[in-house]
Short mmCIF file of C-alpha atoms in Angstrom, two decimals:
data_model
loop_
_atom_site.label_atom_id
_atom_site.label_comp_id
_atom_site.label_asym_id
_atom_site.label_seq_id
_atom_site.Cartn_x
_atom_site.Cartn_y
_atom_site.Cartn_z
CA UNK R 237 91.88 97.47 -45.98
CA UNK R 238 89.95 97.60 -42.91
CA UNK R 239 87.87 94.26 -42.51
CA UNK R 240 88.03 90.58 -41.46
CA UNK R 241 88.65 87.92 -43.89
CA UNK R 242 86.36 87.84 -46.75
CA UNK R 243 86.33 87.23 -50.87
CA UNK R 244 86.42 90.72 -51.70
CA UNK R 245 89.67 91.26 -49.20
CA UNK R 246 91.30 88.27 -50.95
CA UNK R 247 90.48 89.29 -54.28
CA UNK R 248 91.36 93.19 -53.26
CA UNK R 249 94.52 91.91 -51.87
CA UNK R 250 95.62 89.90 -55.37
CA UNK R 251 94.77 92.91 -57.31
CA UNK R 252 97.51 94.90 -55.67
CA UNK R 253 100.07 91.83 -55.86
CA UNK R 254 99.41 92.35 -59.65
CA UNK R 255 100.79 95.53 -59.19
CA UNK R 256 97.40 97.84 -59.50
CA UNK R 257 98.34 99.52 -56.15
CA UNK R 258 100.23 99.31 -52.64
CA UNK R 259 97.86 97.54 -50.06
CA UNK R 260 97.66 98.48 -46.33
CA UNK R 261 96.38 95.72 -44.36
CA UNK R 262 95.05 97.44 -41.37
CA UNK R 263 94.44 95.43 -37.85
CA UNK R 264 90.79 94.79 -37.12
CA UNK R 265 91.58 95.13 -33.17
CA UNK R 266 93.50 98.61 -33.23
CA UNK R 267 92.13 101.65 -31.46
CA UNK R 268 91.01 104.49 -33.25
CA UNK R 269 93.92 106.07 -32.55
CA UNK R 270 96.30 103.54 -33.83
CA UNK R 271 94.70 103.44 -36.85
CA UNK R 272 94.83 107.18 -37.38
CA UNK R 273 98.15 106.98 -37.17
CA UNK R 274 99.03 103.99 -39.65
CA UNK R 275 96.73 106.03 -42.32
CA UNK R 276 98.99 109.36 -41.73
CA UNK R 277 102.23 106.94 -41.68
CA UNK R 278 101.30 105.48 -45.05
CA UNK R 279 99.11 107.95 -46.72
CA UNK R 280 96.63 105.92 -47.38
CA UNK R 281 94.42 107.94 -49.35
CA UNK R 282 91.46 105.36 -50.30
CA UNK R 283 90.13 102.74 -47.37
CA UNK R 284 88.05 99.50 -48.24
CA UNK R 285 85.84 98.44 -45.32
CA UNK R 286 83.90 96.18 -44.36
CA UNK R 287 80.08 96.65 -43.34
CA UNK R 288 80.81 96.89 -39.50
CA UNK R 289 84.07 98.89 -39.81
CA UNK R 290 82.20 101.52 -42.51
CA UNK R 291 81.26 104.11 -39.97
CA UNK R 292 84.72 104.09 -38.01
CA UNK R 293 86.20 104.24 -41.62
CA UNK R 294 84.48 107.45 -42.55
CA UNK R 295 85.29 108.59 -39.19
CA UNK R 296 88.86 108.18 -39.94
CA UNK R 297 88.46 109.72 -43.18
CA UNK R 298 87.67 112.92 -41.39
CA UNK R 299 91.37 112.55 -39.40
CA UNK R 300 93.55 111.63 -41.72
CA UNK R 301 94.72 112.17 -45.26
CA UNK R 302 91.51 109.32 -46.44
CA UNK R 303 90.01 110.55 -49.37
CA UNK R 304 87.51 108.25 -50.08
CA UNK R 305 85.65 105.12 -48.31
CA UNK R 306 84.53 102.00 -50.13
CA UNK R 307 82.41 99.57 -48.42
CA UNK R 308 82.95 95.79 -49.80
CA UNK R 309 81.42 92.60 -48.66
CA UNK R 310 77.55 91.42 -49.56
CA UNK R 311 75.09 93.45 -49.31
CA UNK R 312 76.92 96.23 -49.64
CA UNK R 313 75.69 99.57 -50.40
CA UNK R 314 75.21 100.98 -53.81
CA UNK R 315 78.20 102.48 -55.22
CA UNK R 316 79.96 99.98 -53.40
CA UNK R 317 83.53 97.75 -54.36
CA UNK R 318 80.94 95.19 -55.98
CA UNK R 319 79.30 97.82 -57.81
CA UNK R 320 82.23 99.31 -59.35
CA UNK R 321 83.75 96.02 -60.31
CA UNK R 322 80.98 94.56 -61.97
CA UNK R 323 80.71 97.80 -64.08
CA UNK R 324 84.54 98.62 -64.97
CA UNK R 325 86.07 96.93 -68.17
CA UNK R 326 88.80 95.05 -66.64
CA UNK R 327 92.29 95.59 -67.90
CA UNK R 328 95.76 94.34 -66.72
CA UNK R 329 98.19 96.64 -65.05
CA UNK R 330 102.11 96.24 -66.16
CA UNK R 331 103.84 93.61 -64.45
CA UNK R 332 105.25 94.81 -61.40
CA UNK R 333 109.37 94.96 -61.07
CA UNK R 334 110.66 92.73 -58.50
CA UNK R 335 111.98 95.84 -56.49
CA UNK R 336 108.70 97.05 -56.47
CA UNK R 337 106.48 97.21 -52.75
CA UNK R 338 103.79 94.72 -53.36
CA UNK R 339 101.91 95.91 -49.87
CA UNK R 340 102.98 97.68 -46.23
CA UNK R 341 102.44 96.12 -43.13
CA UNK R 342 102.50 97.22 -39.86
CA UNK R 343 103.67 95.36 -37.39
CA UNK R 344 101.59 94.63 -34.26
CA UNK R 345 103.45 96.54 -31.68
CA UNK R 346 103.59 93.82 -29.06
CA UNK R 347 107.11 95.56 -27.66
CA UNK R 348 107.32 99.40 -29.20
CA UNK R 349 105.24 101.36 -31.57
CA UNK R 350 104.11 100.02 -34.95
CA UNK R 351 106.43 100.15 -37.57
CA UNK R 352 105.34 99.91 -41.56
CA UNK R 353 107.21 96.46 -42.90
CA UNK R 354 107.72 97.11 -46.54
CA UNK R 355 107.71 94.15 -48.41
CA UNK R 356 108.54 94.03 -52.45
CA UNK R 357 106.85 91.78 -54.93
CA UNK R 358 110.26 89.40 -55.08
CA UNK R 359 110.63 89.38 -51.76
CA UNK R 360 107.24 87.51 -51.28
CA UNK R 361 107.72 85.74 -54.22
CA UNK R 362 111.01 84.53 -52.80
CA UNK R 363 109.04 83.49 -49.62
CA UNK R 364 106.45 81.60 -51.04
CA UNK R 365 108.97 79.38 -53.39
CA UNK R 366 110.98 78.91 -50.18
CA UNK R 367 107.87 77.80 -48.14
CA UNK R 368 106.19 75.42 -50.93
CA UNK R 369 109.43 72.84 -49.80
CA UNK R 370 108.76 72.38 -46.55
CA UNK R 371 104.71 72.56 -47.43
CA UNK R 372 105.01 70.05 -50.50
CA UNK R 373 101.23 71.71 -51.39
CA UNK R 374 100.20 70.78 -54.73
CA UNK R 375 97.03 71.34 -56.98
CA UNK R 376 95.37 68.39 -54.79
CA UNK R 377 95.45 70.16 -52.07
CA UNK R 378 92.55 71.79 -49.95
CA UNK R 379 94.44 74.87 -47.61
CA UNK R 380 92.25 76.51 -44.55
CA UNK R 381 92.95 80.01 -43.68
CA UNK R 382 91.00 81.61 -40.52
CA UNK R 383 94.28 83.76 -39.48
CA UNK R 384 93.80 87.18 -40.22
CA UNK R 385 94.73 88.86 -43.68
CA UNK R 386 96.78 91.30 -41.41
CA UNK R 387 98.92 89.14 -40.32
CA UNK R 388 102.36 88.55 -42.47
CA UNK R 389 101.36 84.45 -42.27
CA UNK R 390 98.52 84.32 -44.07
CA UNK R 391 99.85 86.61 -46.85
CA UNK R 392 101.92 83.56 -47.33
CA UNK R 393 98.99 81.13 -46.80
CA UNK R 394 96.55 82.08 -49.57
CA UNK R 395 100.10 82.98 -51.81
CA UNK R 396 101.15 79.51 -51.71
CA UNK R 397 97.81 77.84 -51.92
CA UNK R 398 97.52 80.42 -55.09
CA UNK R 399 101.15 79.09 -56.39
CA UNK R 400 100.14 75.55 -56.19
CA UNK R 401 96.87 76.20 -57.90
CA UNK R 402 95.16 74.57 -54.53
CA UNK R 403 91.87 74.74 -53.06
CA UNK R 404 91.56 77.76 -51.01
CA UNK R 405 88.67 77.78 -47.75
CA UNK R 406 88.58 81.22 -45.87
CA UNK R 407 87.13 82.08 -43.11
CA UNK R 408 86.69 85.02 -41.41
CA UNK R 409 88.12 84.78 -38.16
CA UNK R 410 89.95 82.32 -35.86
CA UNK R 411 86.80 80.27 -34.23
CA UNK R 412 87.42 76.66 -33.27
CA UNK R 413 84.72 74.49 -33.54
CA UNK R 414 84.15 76.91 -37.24
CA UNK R 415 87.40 75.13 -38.32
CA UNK R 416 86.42 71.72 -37.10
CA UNK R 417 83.21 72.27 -39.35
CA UNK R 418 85.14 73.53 -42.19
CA UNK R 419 87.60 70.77 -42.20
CA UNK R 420 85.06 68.17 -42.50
CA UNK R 421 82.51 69.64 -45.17
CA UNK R 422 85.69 70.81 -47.33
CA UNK R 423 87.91 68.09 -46.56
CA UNK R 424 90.07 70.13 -45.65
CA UNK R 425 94.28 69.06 -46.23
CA UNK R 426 96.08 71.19 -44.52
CA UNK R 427 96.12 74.65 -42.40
CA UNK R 428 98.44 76.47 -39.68
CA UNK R 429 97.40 77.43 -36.45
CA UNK R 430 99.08 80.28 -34.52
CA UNK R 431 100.82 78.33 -31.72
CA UNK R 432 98.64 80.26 -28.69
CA UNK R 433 95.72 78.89 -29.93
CA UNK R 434 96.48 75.41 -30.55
CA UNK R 435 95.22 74.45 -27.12
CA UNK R 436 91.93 75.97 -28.25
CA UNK R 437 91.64 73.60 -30.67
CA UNK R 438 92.60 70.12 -28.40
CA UNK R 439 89.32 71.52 -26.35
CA UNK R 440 87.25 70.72 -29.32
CA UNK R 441 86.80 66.99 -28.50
CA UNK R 442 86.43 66.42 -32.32
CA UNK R 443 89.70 67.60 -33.06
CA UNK R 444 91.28 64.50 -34.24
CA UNK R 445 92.76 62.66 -36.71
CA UNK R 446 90.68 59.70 -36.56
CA UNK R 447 87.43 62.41 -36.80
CA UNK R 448 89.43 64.49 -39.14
CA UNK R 449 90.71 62.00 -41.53
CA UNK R 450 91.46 64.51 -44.37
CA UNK R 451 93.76 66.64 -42.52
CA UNK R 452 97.29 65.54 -43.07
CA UNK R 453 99.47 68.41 -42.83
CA UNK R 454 99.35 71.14 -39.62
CA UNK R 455 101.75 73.93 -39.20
CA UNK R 456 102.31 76.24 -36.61
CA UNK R 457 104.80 79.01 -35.36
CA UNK R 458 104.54 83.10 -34.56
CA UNK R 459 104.89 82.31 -30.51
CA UNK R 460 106.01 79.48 -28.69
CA UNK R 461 104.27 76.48 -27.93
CA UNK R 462 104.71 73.93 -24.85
CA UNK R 463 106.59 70.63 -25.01
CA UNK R 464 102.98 69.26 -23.48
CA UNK R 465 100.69 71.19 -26.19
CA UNK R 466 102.97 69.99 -29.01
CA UNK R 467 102.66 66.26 -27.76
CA UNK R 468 98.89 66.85 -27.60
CA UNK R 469 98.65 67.89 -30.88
CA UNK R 470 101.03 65.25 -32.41
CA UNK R 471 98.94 62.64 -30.69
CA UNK R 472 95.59 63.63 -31.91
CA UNK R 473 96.86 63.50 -35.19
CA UNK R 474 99.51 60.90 -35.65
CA UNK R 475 99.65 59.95 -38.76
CA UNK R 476 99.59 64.19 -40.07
CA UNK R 477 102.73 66.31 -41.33
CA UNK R 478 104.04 68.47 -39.04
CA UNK R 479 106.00 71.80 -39.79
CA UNK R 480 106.45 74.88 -36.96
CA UNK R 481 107.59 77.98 -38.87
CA UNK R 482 109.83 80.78 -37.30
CA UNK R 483 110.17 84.23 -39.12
CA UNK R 484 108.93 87.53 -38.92
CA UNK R 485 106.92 90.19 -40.85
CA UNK R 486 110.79 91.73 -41.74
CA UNK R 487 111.13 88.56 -43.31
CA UNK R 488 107.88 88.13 -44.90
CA UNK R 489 107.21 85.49 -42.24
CA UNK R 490 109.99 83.02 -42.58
CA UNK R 491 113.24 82.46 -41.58
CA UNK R 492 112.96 78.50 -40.45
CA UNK R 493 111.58 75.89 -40.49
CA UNK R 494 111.31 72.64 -38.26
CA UNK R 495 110.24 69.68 -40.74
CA UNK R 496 107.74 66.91 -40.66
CA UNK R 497 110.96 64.73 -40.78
CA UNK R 498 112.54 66.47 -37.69
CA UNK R 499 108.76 66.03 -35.87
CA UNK R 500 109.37 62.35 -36.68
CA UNK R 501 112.73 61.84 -35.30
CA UNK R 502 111.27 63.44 -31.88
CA UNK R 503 113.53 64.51 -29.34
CA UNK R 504 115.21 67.75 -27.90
CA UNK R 505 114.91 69.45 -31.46
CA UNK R 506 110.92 69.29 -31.00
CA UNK R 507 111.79 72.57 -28.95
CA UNK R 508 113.54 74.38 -31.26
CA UNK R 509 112.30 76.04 -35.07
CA UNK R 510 114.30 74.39 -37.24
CA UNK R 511 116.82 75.23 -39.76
CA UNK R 512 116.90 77.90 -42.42
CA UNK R 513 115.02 77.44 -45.52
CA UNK R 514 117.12 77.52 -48.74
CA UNK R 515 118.81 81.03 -49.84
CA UNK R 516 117.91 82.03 -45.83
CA UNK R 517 121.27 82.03 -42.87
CA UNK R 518 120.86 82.80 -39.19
CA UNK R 519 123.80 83.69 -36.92
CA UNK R 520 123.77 85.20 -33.54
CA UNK R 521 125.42 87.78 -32.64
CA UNK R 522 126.21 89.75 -29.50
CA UNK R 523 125.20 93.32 -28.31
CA UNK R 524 128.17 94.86 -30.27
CA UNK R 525 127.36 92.58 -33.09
CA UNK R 526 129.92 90.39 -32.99
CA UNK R 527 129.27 86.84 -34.63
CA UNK R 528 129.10 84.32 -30.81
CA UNK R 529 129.68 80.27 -31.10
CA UNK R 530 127.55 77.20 -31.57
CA UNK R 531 125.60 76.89 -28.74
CA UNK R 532 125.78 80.34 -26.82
CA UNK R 533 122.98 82.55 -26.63
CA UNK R 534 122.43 86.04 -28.03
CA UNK R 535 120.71 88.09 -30.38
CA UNK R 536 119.37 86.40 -33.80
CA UNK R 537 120.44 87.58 -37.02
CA UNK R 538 119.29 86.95 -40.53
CA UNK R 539 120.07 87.19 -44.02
CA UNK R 540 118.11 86.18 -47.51
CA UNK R 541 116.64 87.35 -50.49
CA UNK R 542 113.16 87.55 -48.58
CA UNK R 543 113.94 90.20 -45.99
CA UNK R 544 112.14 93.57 -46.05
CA UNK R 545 113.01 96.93 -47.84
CA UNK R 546 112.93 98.93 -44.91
CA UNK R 547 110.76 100.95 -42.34
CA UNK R 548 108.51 102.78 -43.96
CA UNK R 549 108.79 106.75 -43.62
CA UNK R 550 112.05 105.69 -40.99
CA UNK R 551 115.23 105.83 -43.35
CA UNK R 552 117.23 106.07 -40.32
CA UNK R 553 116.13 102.60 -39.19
CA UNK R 554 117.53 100.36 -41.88
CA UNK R 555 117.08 96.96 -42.61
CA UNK R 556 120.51 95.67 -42.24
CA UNK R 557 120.75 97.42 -39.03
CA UNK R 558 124.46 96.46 -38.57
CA UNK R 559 125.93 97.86 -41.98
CA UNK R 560 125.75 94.93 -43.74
CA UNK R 561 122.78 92.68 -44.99
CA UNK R 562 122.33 91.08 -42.13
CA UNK R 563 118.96 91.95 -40.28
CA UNK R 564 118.84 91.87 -36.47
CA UNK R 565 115.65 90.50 -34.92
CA UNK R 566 115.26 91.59 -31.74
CA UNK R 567 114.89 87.70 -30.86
CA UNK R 568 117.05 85.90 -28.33
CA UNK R 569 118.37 82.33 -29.39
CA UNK R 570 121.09 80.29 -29.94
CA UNK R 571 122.24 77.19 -33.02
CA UNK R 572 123.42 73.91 -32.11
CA UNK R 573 126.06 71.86 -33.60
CA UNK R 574 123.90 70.78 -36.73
CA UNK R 575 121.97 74.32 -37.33
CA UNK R 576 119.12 74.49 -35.67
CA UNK R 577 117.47 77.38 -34.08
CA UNK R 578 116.49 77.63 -30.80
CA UNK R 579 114.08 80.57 -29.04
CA UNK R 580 114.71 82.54 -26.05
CA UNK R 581 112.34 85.05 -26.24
CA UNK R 582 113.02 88.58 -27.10
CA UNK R 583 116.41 89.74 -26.56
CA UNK R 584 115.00 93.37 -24.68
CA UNK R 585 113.48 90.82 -22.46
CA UNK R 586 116.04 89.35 -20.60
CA UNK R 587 116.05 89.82 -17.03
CA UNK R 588 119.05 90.46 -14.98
CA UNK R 589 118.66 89.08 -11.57
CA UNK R 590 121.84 89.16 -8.81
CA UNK R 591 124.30 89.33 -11.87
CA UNK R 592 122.18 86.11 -12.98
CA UNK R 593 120.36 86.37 -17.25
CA UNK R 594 117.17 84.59 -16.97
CA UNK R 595 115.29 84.16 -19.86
CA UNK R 596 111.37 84.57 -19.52
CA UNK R 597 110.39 81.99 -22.37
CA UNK R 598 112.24 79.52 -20.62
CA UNK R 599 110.23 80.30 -17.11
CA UNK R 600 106.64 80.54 -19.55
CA UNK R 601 107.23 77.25 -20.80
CA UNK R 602 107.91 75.39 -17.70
CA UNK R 603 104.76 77.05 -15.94
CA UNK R 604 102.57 76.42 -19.13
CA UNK R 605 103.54 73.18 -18.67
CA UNK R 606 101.86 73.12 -15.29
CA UNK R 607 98.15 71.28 -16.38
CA UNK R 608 95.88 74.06 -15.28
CA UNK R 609 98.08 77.19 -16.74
CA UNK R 610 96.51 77.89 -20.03
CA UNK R 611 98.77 81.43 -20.25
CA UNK R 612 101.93 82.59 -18.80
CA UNK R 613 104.33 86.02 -18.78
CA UNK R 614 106.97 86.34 -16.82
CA UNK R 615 108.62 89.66 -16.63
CA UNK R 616 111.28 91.17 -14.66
CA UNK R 617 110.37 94.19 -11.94
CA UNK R 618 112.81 96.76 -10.11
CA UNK R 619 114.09 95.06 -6.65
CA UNK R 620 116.83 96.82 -4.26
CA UNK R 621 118.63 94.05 -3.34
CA UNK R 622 118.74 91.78 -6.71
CA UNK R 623 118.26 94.85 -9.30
CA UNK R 624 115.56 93.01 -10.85
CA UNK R 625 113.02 90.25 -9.40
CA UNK R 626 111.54 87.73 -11.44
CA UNK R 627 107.82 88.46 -11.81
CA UNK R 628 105.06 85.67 -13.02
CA UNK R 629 101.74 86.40 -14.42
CA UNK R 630 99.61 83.14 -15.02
CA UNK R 631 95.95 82.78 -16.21
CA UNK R 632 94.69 79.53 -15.20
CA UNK R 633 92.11 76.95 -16.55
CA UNK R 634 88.28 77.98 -16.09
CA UNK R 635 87.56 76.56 -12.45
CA UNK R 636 91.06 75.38 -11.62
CA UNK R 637 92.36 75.82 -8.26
CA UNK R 638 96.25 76.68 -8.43
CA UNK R 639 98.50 78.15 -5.45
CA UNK R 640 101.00 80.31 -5.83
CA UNK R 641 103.08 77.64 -3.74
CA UNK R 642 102.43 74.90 -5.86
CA UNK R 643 103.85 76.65 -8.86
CA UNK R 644 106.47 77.92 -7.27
CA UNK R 645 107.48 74.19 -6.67
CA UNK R 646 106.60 73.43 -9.99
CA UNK R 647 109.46 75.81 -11.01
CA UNK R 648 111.85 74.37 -8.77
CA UNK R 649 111.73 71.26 -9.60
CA UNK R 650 112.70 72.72 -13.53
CA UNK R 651 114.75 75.32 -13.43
CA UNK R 652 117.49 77.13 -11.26
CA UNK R 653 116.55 78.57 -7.72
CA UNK R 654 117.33 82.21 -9.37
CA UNK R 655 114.25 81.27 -12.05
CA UNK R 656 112.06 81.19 -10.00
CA UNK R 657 109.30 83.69 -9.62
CA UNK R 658 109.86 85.76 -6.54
CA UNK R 659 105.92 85.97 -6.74
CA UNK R 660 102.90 84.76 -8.84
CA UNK R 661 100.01 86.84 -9.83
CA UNK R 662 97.24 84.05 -10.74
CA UNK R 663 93.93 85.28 -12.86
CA UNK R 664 91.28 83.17 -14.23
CA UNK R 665 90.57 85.86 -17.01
CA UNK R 666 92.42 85.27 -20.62
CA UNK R 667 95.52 87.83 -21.53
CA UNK R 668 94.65 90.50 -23.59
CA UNK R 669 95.79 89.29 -26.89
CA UNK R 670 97.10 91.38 -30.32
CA UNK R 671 94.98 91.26 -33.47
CA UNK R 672 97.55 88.50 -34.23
CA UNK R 673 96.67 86.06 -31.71
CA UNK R 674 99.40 86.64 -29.94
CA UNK R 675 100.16 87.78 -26.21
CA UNK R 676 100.32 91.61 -25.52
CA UNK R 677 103.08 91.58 -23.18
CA UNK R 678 103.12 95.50 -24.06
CA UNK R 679 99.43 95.58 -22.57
CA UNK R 680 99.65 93.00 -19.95
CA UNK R 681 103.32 94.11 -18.24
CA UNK R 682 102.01 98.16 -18.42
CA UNK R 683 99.02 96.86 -16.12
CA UNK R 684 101.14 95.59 -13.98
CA UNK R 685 104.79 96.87 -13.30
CA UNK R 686 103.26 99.77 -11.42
CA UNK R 687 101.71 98.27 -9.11
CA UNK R 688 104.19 95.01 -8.59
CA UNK R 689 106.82 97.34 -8.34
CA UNK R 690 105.33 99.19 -5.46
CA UNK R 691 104.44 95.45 -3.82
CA UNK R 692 108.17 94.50 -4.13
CA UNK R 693 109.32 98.48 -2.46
CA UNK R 694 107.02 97.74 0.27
CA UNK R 695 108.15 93.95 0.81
#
């Protein structure tokens, strides 16, 4: 599937959960290249695009192992998915085994090269029971989904809403003041939000409860969000369920989940992602995988009946990574005394300054927390005498002024001397982002380590 969110997608997308095929979501923002090489990974051999992806679809056609193109969408041209719907007798496929893939998705590459998630039909079936809890969506319901279809989230989205036998508004991509409309001429009753863009939506002045009276339940999760965001949010709609997912596309999108009771009770557990959800355990474990105590950090593990079959086409990468059934994250965090699940970022990105770990979520949040920072990275570069320097990347507020010296003392006031950012590159340009709404640190730290490196040599 190559195309943004539309009816035919959705309805393309349910007629492979039937088990009529194996669906490849395919990332709307990729390169050329990178989407050459998801079609040879998967061997694809038929590609439904959209209208303004046709042309780059029959291009790849001519690359890879594509043998056909199908355009879908209105106005599409003769011979197209409409076409051929409309004039085939419809007939249901056998039901598919639980052990069966349901659809392969590729994750965004944010830290490595894409990998192909493969996820089986009771493995998302499985996620979406283990969801609905949390959710409590029922037939009354009215669900809005504007994250892309490539993204492991809204599989779940429009799978639950489907479950419940709820209302189901689509749009086709993330746009803010879209979703405002959407809310109010659908009445909208609940939708997530991909944490980065939550600020987004507090710019649209009529993003409130009081203006938005339908809206009652918001979730968010897939990157972290700010202690002052959050409170933002919770006070433009205060009288709406809250719920902030954690999980990956390895585990069909959920491993946690931080309640509209625990929003409620407030507090120091605002920061973290909750608990498991029911059938799901988390332990963390250290770089030799041995299981470490309440309350110290490491690497996050998982197990549950909602986990991933494996890398696709990578047998040597398996799921439970460690010989058992456990599945290593590549996430930094650490459980307190009752269970819940706090972030630290991603355990490759720790940075090791004078013998000292700093963790760069830690430093993003407290400079996000600045008022002007919209965006923050922090990153650790080569330095002779303390191995590694903490680096800062910030993009700042359209028209905001911001020193380097004032965040610097920003940071002080926070966190340890050895936290704080040696230096602080400040841009008024956005990051680039993933397909996925999500930071590409990938992207972002390539443009710079070459040249901050050479800065700190020189220094």
């Amino acid at each position: 599937m190559l195309s943004r969110n539309s009816s035919d997608y959705l309805e393309l997308f349910h007629t492979a959960l039937v088990g009529a095929a194996v669906i490849v979501p395919l990332n709307v923002r990729s390169s050329e290249l990178e989407l050459m090489g998801v079609l040879n990974d998967s061997g694809c051999r038929v590609c439904f695009a959209s209208a303004e992806f046709v042309a780059l679809a029959n291009r790849l056609r001519e690359r890879t192992g594509l043998e056909e193109v199908i355009e879908i969408g209105p106005g599409c041209e003769a011979g197209g998915f409409r076409d051929r719907r409309d004039a085939a007798k419809p007939r249901m496929p056998a039901a598919p085994d639980p052990q069966d893939t349901a659809f392969i998705m590729y994750t965004s590459g944010t830290t490595g090269s894409a990998k192909g998630v493969v996820i089986q039909h009771g493995a998302l079936a499985n996620d979406i029971y283990k969801t609905a809890v949390p959710t409590n969506l029922t037939q009354g319901y009215t669900f809005l989904l504007h994250a892309p279809l490539f993204h492991i989230a809204s599989v779940r989205g429009f799978g639950l809403a489907t479950a419940a036998g709820s209302t189901l508004v689509l749009l086709p991509r993330f746009d803010p003041r879209r979703i405002v409309d959407a809310i109010k001429a659908y009445h909208v009753t609940t939708t997530g939000f991909i944490a980065s863009t939550v600020r987004d939506m507090l710019d649209i002045p009529e993003f409130r409860g009081d203006l938005l009276p339908s809206l009652t339940c918001i979730s968010y999760g897939s990157a972290p969000m700010s202690p002052s965001v959050l409170q933002r949010l919770m006070e433009a709609f205060p009288n709406a369920e809250f719920v902030n997912w954690y999980g990956l596309t390895e585990t069909c999108g959920h491993v946690c989940a931080l309640t509209g009771e625990d929003h409620r009770k407030g507090g120091a557990r605002l920061m973290s992602v909750g608990r498991p959800l029911p059938g799901n355990r988390v332990r963390i474990v250290d770089q030799h995988g041995r299981v470490q105590p309440r309350g110290i950090s490491g690497e996050i593990a998982v197990a549950g009946d909602n986990l991933m079959a494996g890398y696709w086409n990578q047998p040597e990468i398996e799921a439970d990574r460690d010989g058992s059934k456990w599945f290593r994250t590549g996430d930094a965090g650490y459980l307190d005394s009752a269970g819940y699940v706090y972030l630290a970022g991603r355990a490759r990105d720790m940075i090791i300054t004078g013998g000292e770990n700093v963790v760069p979520a830690e430093v993003e949040a407290v400079l996000t927390d600045y008022p002007q920072v919209s965006q923050a990275v922090v990153m650790g570069v080569p330095d002779e005498k303390w191995g590694e320097a903490v680096h800062a990347c910030v993009s700042v507020q359209e028209g905001a002024e911001v020193s380097e010296s004032e965040l610097r003392a920003h940071c002080r006031r926070r966190v340890a001397g050895y936290k704080v950012p040696k230096r602080i590159d400040i841009r008024s340009e956005p990051f680039p982002m993933t397909g996925s709404h999500k930071i590409d640190r990938k992207q972002l730290i390539g443009e710079y380590r070459d040249r901050i490196a050479a800065q700190y040599s020189q220094a």
